[in-house]
């Protein structure tokens, strides 16, 4: 079993749709959970950074962490064509990057 | 599944010394590898694209002579931080691009934490 699993997609949705992106993981030591957005030929841009379980909202983005199920989600409301990118989940055991693991990424296309 | 390793995972060095970081694709061949730098709670900054058998392509603002990249084989790329200074302290992450079944996927290494004293 891979340490972090993420559906690679591609995922295509119409503009305005609510997008749900998910990752599952196996290592219960992960405490910090991140979502990155990566455009082609660019470095991953940090979107959300959460610690332990719970929800965090920032504009159109909501991150959810359920440590009991080892499951994290990123929701994008009112999706826009500019949201088309690859979304990577990542997690770490501490705040200093120890045991830092990325998911393979989900490619999202938002169609106008 | 595809795995990318980095060595060392952590390194502490004195100012002025050089440090080499290795990035290996363990079960696939990667013609292209990428090197990133990350500051705490920040996005990953793409430093350079490393192509097997040719010179690396550096992003604007990244010093080529400071950060030497070598991609000698399809499974190994190295980043050497030359004459390291405290401001070079950071988290360096590599990724390798895999092409399989017509799909391109990027796999990230676990990162190397560099601390320059």
Coordinates of N, CA and C in Angstrom, one line a residue, chain B residues 50-111:
Chain B
X50 N 16.0 19.4 -14.6 CA 17.2 18.6 -14.9 C 16.9 17.5 -16.0
X51 N 17.6 17.6 -17.1 CA 17.3 16.6 -18.2 C 18.5 15.7 -18.3
X52 N 18.3 14.4 -18.4 CA 19.3 13.4 -18.5 C 20.2 13.7 -19.7
X53 N 21.5 13.8 -19.4 CA 22.4 13.9 -20.5 C 22.6 15.3 -21.1
X54 N 21.9 16.3 -20.5 CA 22.1 17.7 -21.0 C 22.1 18.6 -19.8
X55 N 22.4 19.9 -20.1 CA 22.5 20.9 -19.1 C 21.1 21.2 -18.5
X56 N 21.1 21.5 -17.2 CA 19.9 21.8 -16.5 C 19.4 23.2 -17.0
X57 N 18.1 23.4 -16.9 CA 17.4 24.7 -17.2 C 17.1 25.3 -15.9
X58 N 17.7 26.5 -15.6 CA 17.5 27.1 -14.4 C 16.4 28.2 -14.5
X59 N 15.6 28.3 -13.4 CA 14.6 29.4 -13.4 C 15.3 30.7 -13.1
X60 N 14.6 31.8 -13.5 CA 15.1 33.1 -13.3 C 15.5 33.4 -11.8
X61 N 16.6 33.9 -11.6 CA 17.0 34.3 -10.2 C 17.8 33.2 -9.5
X62 N 17.9 32.0 -10.1 CA 18.6 30.9 -9.5 C 20.0 30.9 -10.0
X63 N 21.0 31.0 -9.2 CA 22.4 31.0 -9.6 C 22.9 29.7 -10.1
X64 N 23.3 29.6 -11.3 CA 23.8 28.3 -11.9 C 25.1 27.8 -11.2
X65 N 25.9 28.8 -10.9 CA 27.2 28.4 -10.3 C 27.1 28.1 -8.8
X66 N 26.0 28.5 -8.2 CA 25.8 28.2 -6.8 C 25.1 26.9 -6.6
X67 N 24.2 26.6 -7.5 CA 23.4 25.3 -7.4 C 23.7 24.5 -8.6
X68 N 24.7 23.6 -8.5 CA 25.1 22.8 -9.6 C 24.2 21.5 -9.7
X69 N 23.7 21.3 -10.9 CA 22.8 20.1 -11.1 C 23.4 19.2 -12.1
X70 N 23.5 18.0 -11.8 CA 24.0 16.9 -12.7 C 23.0 15.8 -12.8
X71 N 22.7 15.4 -14.0 CA 21.7 14.4 -14.3 C 22.4 13.3 -15.1
X72 N 23.2 12.5 -14.4 CA 24.1 11.6 -15.2 C 23.5 10.4 -15.7
X73 N 22.4 10.0 -15.1 CA 21.7 8.8 -15.6 C 20.2 9.0 -15.5
X74 N 19.5 8.0 -16.0 CA 18.0 8.1 -16.0 C 17.4 7.9 -14.7
X75 N 18.2 7.6 -13.7 CA 17.6 7.4 -12.3 C 18.2 8.3 -11.3
X76 N 19.2 9.1 -11.6 CA 19.9 9.9 -10.6 C 20.1 11.3 -11.1
X77 N 19.8 12.3 -10.2 CA 20.1 13.7 -10.4 C 20.7 14.2 -9.1
X78 N 21.7 15.0 -9.2 CA 22.3 15.6 -8.0 C 22.3 17.1 -8.0
X79 N 22.1 17.6 -6.8 CA 22.1 19.1 -6.6 C 23.2 19.4 -5.6
X80 N 24.2 20.2 -6.1 CA 25.3 20.5 -5.2 C 25.2 22.0 -4.8
X81 N 25.1 22.3 -3.6 CA 25.1 23.7 -3.1 C 26.5 24.0 -2.8
X82 N 27.1 24.9 -3.6 CA 28.5 25.2 -3.5 C 28.7 26.4 -2.5
X83 N 29.7 26.3 -1.8 CA 30.1 27.4 -0.8 C 28.8 27.9 -0.1
X84 N 28.2 26.9 0.6 CA 26.9 27.2 1.3 C 27.0 28.3 2.3
X85 N 26.0 29.1 2.4 CA 25.9 30.1 3.4 C 24.6 29.9 4.2
X86 N 24.5 30.5 5.4 CA 23.3 30.4 6.2 C 22.0 30.7 5.4
X87 N 22.0 31.6 4.5 CA 20.8 31.9 3.8 C 20.4 30.8 2.8
X88 N 21.3 29.8 2.6 CA 20.9 28.6 1.8 C 20.2 27.6 2.6
X89 N 20.1 27.8 3.9 CA 19.4 26.8 4.7 C 17.9 26.8 4.3
X90 N 17.5 25.6 4.0 CA 16.1 25.4 3.5 C 15.8 24.0 3.3
X91 N 14.6 23.7 2.8 CA 14.2 22.4 2.5 C 14.2 22.2 1.0
X92 N 15.0 21.2 0.5 CA 15.1 21.0 -0.9 C 14.4 19.7 -1.3
X93 N 13.5 19.8 -2.3 CA 12.7 18.7 -2.7 C 13.0 18.4 -4.2
X94 N 13.1 17.2 -4.6 CA 13.2 16.9 -6.0 C 11.9 16.1 -6.4
X95 N 11.7 16.1 -7.7 CA 10.6 15.3 -8.2 C 11.1 14.7 -9.5
X96 N 10.5 13.6 -9.9 CA 10.9 12.9 -11.2 C 9.6 12.7 -12.0
X97 N 9.7 12.9 -13.3 CA 8.6 12.7 -14.1 C 8.6 11.4 -14.7
X98 N 7.5 10.7 -14.6 CA 7.3 9.3 -15.2 C 6.3 9.4 -16.3
X99 N 6.6 8.7 -17.4 CA 5.7 8.6 -18.5 C 5.3 7.2 -18.6
X100 N 4.0 6.9 -18.3 CA 3.5 5.5 -18.4 C 2.1 5.4 -18.9
X101 N 1.8 4.5 -19.8 CA 0.5 4.3 -20.3 C -0.1 5.6 -20.8
X102 N 0.8 6.4 -21.4 CA 0.4 7.7 -22.0 C 0.1 8.8 -21.0
X103 N 0.4 8.5 -19.8 CA 0.0 9.5 -18.7 C 1.3 10.0 -18.1
X104 N 1.4 11.3 -17.9 CA 2.6 11.8 -17.2 C 2.3 12.1 -15.8
X105 N 3.1 11.6 -14.9 CA 3.0 11.8 -13.5 C 4.3 12.3 -12.9
X106 N 4.2 13.1 -11.9 CA 5.3 13.6 -11.2 C 5.4 13.1 -9.8
X107 N 6.5 12.5 -9.5 CA 6.6 11.9 -8.1 C 7.6 12.7 -7.3
X108 N 7.3 13.0 -6.1 CA 8.2 13.8 -5.3 C 9.0 13.0 -4.3
X109 N 10.2 13.4 -4.1 CA 11.0 12.8 -3.1 C 10.6 13.4 -1.7
X110 N 11.2 12.8 -0.7 CA 10.8 13.2 0.7 C 11.4 14.5 1.2
X111 N 12.4 15.0 0.4 CA 13.0 16.3 0.8 C 14.3 16.1 1.6

